[in-house]
Short mmCIF file of C-alpha atoms and ligand atoms in Angstrom, two decimals:
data_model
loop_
_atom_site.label_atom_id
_atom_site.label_comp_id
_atom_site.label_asym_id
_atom_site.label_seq_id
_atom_site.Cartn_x
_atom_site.Cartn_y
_atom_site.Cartn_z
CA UNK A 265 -31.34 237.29 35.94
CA UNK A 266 -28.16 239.76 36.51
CA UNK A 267 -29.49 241.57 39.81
CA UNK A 268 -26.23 244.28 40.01
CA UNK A 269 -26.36 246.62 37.41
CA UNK A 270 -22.29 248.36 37.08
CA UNK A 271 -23.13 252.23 36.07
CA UNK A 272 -19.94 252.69 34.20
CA UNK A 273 -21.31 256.36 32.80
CA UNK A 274 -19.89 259.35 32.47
CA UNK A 275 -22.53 260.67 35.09
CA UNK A 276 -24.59 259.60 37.23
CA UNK A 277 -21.92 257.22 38.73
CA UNK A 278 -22.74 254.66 41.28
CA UNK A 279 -22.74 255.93 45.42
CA UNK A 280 -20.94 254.83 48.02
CA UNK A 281 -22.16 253.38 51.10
CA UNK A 282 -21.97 256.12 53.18
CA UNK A 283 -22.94 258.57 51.13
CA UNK A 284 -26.58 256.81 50.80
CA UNK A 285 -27.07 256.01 54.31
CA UNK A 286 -26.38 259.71 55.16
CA UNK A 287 -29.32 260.20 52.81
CA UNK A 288 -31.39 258.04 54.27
CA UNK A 289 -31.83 260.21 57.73
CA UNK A 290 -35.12 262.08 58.09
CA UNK A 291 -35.49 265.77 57.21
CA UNK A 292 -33.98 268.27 58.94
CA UNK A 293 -35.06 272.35 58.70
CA UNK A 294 -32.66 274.50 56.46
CA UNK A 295 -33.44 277.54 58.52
CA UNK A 296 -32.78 275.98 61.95
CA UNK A 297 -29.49 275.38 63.69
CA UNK A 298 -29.11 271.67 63.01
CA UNK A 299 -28.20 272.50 59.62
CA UNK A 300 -25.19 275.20 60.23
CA UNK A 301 -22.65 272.89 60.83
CA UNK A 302 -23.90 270.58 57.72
CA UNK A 303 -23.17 273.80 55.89
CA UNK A 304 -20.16 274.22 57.24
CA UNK A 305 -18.86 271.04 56.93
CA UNK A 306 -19.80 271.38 53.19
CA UNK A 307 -18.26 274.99 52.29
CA UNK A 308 -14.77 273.54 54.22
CA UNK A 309 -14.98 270.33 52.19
CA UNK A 310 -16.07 272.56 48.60
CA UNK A 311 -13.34 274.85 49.07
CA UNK A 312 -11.19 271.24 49.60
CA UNK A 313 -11.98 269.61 45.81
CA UNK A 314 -11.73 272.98 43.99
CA UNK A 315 -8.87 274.07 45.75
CA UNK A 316 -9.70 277.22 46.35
CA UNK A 317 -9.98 280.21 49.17
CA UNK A 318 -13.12 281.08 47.68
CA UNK A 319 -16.54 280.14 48.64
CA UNK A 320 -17.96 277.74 46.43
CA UNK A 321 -21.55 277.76 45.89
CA UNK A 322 -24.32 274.97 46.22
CA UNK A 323 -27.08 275.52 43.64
CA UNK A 324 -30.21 273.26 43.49
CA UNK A 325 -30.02 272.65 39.77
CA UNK A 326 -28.22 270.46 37.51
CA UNK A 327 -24.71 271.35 35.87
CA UNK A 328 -26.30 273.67 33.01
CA UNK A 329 -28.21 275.43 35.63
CA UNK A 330 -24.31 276.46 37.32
CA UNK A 331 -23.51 276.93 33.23
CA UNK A 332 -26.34 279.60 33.19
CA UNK A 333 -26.03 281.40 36.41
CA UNK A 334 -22.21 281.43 35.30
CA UNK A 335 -23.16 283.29 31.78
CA UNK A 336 -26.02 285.85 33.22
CA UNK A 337 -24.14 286.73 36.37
CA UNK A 338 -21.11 287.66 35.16
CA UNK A 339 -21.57 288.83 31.64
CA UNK A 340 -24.75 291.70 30.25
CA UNK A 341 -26.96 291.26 27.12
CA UNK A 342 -24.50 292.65 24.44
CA UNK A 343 -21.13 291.10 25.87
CA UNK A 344 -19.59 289.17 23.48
CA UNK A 345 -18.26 285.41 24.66
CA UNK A 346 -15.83 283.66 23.46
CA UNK A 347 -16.97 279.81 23.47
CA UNK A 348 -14.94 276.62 22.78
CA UNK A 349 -16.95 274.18 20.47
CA UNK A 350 -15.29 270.68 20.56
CA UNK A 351 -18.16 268.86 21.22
CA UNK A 352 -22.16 268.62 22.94
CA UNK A 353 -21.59 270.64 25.75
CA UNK A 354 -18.93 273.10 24.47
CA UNK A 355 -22.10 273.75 22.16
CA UNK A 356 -24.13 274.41 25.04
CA UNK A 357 -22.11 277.62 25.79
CA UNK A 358 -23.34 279.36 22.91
CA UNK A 359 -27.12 278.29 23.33
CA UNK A 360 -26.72 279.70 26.85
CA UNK A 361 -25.52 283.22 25.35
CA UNK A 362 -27.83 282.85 22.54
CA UNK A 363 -31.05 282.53 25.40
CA UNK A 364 -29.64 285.37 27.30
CA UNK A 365 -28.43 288.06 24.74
CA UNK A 366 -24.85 288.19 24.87
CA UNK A 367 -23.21 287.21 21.60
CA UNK A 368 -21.50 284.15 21.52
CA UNK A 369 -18.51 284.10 19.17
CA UNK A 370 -18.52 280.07 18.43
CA UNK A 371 -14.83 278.55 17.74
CA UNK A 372 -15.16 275.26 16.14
CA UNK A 373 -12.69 272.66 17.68
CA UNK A 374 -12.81 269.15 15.90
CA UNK A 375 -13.86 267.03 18.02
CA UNK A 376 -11.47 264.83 19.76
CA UNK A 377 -9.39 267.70 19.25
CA UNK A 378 -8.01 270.39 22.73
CA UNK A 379 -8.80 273.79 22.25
CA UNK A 380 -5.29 275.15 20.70
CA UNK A 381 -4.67 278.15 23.32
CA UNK A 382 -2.41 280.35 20.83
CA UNK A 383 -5.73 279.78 18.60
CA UNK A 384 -7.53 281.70 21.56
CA UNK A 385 -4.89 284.09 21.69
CA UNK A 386 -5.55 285.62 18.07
CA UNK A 387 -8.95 285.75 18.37
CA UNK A 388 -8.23 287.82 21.54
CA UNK A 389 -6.04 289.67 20.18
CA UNK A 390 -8.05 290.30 16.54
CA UNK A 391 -10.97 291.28 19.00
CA UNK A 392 -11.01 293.45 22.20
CA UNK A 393 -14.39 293.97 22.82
CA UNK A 394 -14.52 289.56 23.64
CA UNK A 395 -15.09 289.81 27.15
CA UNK A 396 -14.91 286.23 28.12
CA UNK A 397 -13.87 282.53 27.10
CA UNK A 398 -16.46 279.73 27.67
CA UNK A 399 -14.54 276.01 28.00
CA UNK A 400 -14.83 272.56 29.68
CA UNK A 401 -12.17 271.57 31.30
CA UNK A 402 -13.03 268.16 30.31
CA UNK A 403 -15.31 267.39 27.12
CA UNK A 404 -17.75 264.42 28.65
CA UNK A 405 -19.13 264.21 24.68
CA UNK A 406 -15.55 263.66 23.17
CA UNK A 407 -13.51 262.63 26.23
CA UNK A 408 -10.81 265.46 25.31
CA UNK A 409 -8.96 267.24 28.23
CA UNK A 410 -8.86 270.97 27.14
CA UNK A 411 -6.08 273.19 28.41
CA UNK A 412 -7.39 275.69 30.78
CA UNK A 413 -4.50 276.15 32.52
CA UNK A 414 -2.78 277.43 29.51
CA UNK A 415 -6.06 279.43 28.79
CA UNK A 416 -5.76 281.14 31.82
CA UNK A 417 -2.35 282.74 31.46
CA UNK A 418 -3.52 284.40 28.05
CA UNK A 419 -6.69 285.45 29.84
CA UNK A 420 -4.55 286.79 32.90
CA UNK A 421 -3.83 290.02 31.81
CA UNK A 422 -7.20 291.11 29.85
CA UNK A 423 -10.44 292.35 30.88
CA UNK A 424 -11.78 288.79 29.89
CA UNK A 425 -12.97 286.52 32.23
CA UNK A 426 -12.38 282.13 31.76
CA UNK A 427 -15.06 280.59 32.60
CA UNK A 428 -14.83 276.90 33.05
CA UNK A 429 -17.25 273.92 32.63
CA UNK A 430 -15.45 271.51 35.26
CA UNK A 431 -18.40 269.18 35.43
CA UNK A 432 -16.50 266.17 34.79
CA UNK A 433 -13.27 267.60 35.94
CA UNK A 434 -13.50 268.64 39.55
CA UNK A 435 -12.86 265.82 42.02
CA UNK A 436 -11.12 263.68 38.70
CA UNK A 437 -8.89 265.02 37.28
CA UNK A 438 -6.14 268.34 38.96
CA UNK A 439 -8.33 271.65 37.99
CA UNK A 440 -7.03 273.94 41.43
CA UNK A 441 -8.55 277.33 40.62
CA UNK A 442 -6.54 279.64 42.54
CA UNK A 443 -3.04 277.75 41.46
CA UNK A 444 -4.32 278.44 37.92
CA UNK A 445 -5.76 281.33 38.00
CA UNK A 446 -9.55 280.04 36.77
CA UNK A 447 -12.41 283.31 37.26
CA UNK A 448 -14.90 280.89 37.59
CA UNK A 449 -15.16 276.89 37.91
CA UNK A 450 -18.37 274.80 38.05
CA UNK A 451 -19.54 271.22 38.69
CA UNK A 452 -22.32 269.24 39.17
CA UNK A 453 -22.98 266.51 41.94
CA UNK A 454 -23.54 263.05 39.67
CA UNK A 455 -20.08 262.81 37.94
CA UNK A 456 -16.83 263.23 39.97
CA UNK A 457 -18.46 263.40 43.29
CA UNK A 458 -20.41 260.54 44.35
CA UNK A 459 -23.89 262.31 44.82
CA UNK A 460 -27.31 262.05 43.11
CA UNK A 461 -27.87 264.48 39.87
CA UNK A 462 -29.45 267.79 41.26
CA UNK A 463 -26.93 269.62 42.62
CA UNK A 464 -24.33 272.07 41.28
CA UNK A 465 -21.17 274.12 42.58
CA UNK A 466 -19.65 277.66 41.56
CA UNK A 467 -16.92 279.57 42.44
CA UNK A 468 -15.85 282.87 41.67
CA UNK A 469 -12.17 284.83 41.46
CA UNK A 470 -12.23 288.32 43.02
CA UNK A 471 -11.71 289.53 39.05
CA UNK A 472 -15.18 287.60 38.56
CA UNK A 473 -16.74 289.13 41.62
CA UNK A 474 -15.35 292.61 40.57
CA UNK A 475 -17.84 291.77 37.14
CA UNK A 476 -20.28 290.32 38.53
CA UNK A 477 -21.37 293.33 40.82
CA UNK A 478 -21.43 295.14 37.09
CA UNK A 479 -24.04 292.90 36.24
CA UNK A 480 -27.66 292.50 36.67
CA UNK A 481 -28.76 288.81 36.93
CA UNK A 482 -31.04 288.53 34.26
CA UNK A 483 -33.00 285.66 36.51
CA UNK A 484 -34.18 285.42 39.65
CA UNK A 485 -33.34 282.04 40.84
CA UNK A 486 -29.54 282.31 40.24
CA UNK A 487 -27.90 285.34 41.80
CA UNK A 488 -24.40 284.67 42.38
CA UNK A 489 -24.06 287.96 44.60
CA UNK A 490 -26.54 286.94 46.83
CA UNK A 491 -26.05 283.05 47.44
CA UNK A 492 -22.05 284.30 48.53
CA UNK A 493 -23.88 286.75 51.23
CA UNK A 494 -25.99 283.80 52.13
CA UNK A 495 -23.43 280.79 52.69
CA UNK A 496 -21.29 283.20 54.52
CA UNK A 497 -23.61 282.95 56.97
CA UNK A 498 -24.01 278.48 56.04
CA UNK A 499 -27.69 279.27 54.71
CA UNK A 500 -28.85 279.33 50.80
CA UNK A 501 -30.93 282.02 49.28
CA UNK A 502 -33.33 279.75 48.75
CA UNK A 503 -34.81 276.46 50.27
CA UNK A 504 -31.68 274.19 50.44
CA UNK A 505 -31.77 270.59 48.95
CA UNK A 506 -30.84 269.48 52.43
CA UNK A 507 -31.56 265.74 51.14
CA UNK A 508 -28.52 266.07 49.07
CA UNK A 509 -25.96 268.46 51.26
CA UNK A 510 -26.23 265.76 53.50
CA UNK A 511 -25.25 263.38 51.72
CA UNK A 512 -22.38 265.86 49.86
CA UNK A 513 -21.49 266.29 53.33
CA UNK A 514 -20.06 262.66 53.57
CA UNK A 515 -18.57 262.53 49.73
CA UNK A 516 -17.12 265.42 51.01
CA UNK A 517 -15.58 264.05 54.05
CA UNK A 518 -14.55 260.78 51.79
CA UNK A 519 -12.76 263.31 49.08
CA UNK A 520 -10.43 264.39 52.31
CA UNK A 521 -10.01 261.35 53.72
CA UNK A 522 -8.87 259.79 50.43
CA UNK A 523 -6.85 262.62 49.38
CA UNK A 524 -7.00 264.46 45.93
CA UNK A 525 -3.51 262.88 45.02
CA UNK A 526 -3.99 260.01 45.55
CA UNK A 527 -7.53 260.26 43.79
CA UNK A 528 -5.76 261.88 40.94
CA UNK A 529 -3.32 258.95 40.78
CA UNK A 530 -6.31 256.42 41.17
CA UNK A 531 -8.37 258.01 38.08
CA UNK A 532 -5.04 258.39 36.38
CA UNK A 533 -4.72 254.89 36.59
CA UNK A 534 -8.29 253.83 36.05
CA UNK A 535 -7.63 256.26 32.39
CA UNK A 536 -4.35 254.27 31.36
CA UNK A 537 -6.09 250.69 32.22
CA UNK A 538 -8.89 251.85 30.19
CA UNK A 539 -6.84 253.39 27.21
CA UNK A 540 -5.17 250.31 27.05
CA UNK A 541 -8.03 247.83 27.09
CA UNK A 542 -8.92 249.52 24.60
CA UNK A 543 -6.16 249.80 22.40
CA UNK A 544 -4.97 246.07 23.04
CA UNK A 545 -8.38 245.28 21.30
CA UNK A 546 -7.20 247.10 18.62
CA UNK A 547 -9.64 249.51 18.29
CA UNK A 548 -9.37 253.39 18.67
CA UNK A 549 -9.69 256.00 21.07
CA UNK A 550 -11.49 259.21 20.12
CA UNK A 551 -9.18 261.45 21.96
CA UNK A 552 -5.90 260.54 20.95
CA UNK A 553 -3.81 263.41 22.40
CA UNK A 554 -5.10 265.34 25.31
CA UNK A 555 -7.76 263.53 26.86
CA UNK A 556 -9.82 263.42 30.46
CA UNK A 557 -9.48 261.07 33.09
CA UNK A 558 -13.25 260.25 34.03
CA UNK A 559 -13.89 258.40 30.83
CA UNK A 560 -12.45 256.94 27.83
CA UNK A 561 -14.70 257.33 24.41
CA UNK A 562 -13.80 253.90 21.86
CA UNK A 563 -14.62 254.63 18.47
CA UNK A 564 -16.68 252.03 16.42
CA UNK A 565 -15.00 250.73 13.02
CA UNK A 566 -17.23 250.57 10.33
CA UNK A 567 -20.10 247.96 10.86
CA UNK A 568 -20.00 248.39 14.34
CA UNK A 569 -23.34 250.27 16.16
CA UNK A 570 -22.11 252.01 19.68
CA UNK A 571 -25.73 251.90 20.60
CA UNK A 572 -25.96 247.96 20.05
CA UNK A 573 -23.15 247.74 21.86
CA UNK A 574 -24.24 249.67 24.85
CA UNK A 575 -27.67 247.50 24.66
CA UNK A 576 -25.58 244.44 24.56
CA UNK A 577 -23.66 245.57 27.74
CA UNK A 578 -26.30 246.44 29.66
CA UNK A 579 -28.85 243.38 28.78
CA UNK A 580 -26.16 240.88 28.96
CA UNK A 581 -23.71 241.97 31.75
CA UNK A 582 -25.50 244.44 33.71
CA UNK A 583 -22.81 246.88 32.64
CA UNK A 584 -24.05 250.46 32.09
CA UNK A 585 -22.16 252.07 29.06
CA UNK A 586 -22.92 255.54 27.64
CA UNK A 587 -22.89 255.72 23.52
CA UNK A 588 -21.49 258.89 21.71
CA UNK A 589 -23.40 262.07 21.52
CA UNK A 590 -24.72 264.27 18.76
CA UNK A 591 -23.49 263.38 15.03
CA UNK A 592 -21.09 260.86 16.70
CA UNK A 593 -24.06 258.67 18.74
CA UNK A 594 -23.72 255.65 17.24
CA UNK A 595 -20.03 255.42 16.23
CA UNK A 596 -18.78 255.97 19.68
CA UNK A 597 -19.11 254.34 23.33
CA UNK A 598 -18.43 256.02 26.15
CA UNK A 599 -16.92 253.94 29.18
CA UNK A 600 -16.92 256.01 32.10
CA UNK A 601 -14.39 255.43 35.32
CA UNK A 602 -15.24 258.78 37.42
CA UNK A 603 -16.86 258.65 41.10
CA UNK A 604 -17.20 255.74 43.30
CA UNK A 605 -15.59 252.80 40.52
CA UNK A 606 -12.02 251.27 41.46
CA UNK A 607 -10.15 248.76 39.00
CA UNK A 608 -12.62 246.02 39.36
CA UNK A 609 -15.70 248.15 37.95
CA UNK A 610 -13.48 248.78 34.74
CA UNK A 611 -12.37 245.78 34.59
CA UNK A 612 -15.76 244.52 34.46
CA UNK A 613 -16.56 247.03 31.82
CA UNK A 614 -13.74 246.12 29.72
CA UNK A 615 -14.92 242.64 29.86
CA UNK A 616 -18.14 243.87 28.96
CA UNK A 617 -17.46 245.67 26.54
CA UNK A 618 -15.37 243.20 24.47
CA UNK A 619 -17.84 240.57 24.49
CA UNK A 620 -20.87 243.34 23.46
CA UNK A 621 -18.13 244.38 20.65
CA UNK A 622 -17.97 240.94 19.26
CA UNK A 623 -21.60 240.11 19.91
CA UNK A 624 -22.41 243.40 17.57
CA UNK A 625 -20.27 242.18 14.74
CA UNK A 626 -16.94 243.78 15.97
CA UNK A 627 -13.85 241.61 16.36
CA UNK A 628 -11.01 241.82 18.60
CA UNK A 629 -7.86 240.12 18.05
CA UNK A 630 -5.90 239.97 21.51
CA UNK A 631 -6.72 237.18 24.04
CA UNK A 632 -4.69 238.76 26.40
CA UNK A 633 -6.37 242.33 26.66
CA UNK A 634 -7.51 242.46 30.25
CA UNK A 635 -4.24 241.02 31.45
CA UNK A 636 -2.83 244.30 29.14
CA UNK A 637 -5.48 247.00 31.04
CA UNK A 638 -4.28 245.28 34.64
CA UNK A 639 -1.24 245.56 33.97
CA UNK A 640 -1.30 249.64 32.46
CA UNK A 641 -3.25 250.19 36.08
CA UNK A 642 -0.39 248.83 38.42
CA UNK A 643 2.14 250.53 36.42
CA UNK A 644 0.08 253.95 36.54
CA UNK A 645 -0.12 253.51 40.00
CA UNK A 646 3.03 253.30 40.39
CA UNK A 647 4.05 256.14 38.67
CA UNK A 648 1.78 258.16 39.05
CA UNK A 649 0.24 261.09 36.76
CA UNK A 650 2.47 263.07 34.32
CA UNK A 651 3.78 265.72 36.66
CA UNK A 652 2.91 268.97 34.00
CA UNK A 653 -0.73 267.70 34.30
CA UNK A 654 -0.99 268.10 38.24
CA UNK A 655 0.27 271.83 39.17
C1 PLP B 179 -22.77 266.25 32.38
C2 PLP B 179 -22.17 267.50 31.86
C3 PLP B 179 -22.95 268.66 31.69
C4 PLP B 179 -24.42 268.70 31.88
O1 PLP B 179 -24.78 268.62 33.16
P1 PLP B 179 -26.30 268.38 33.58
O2 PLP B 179 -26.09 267.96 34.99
O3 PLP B 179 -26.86 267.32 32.70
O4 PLP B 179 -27.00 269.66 33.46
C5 PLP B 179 -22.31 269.81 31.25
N1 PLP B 179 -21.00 269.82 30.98
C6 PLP B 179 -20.23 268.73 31.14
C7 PLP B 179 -18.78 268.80 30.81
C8 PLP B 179 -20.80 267.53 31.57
O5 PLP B 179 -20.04 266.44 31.70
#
């Protein structure tokens, strides 16, 4: 009986040590001074991973819960919304606007596919009255990298706001929103940064906070406008999920200690070892082109069930795999390197993987596969991430 299960998913993502014993203290009171500094530590640390002179908010939701307080704080019923639709949660954009009233203006992106930003550009330009642009930064259902930095400079100059999805971006792969120019950025706590699920994080540009003051939360629990009077002051509108902020307080302090370039050059790494795992087994990656650095989607040949593969993983090497999503479920799986893994968790999950593959039917050609993916890591880490993908 396997008694270590690897969590090799594109969220939640295993913990590190510190980060649970932090979580392990007893209560403290969210109103009384103990907490300040764990507030302050936090906001210090938040402002750290997104790179930005911004607050960034804590919000005691999931990721779509920063997704909706994103859409109804800082566009009205009526505005229409520009939203990129490459895959599951790109999709989620326009059920958001759908919910709320404003009128989503879907742009179909194949998935695999980026977002093509001159695309963007002529459906700006064919229609004014768009008043924002709805994108992941990363695509967790496709593994595709989209390009918001390019987005950015052709949403510079209008009265349309970017609003990115950076859920299984921020603290992976380089997304600084002030150096590009992103109105608002998001996350959630289970993917890049070593927490539980049940938190999330937004940030705001002053051309967001000019719009948002236009606007009239259509909910009461989310009110961007008053959570950034509250944490100026290290409190949270309401009751804070002090379990969790305590424990974000170490991830935090782990992110700085670390340093985001050499994380970025450790998930760069952990993406080229997995690429070409993959690849030396012959097989195919879903994102060919532009693609994210938290996980690496393997499509299935013919014959081949992703979800009997991910079964296989899990019951026969305690390795967690995640299989595709929507219309691509079963001819997909998902292996996901963001968070708390290092070389040996993927190379574990390679391993894994290839004997799941076969076990399901699949067949793999290369005996010398793994040797390929350790070798693609040392050489990443050597050189490092491509330069135009950093700044
Ligand atoms: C995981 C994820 C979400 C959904 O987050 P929840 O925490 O499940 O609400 C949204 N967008 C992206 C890009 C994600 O990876």
């Amino acid at each position: 009986m396997l008694n270590k299960m690897r969590l090799l998913t594109p969220g939640p993502t295993p913990l590190p040590e510190e980060v649970r014993l932090a979580m392990a203290r007893d209560m403290i009171h969210h109103r009384k001074a103990e907490f300040l500094p764990v507030m302050q530590d936090v906001r210090a640390g938040l402002k750290y991973l997104f790179q930005t002179s911004q607050e960034v908010m804590p919000l005691s939701c999931s990721g779509t819960g920063a997704m909706a307080a994103a859409v109804t704080n800082l566009f009205s019923p009526g505005e229409k919304i520009l939203c990129v639709e490459g895959g599951k949660f790109g999709e989620r954009w326009g059920e958001i606007c759908d919910m709320h009233g404003q009128i989503p203006v879907r742009m179909p992106v194949e998935w695999g596919q980026a977002v093509d930003p001159q695309a963007v550009r002529a459906i700006l330009d064919a229609d004014p009255s768009i008043t924002g642009v709805c994108v992941q930064a990363s695509e967790t259902s496709t593994g595709v990298l989209h390009p918001v930095k390019e987005l950015a400079k052709i949403t510079k100059g209008r009265d349309v706001l970017l609003v990115v999805d950076g859920i299984s971006a921020v603290g992976i792969s380089p997304c600084p929103m002030d150096a590009w120019e992103l109105d608002c950025l998001l996350t959630g706590s289970q993917k890049g940064l070593m927490l539980p699920p049940g938190l999330a994080f937004i940030a705001c540009s002053d051309k967001a906070w000019a719009k948002c003051a236009t606007v009239k939360p259509a909910n009461f629990y989310f009110q961007l406008q008053g959570e950034r009077e509250k944490i100026a002051k290290n409190q949270t509108m309401f009751t804070s999920s002090v379990g969790l902020l305590v424990g974000l307080r170490e991830s935090m302090r782990l992110f700085r200690e670390f340093g985001l370039e050499n994380l970025f050059r450790k998930q760069w790494a952990l993406t080229m070892m997995a690429r070409e795992g993959a690849a030396a087994m012959g097989l195919t990656l879903l994102a060919p082109d532009s693609f994210t650095w938290g996980l690496t989607a393997i499509k299935m040949p013919l014959g081949v069930d992703g979800s009997a593969v991910v079964k296989a993983a899990s019951n026969d090497y305690g390795v967690v795999l995640a299989a595709g999503q929507g219309h691509m479920k079963d001819q997909v799986v998902r292996l996901g390197h963001m968070g708390h893994v290092d070389f040996g968790d993927v190379l574990a999950g390679l391993a894994a993987f290839r004997e799941a593959f076969v076990a399901s039917g699949g067949y793999v050609s290369c005996p010398d596969c793994l040797e390929r993916a350790m070798n693609a890591y040392g050489q990443a880490m050597k050189s490092g991430p491509p330069a135009h993908l950093c700044a």
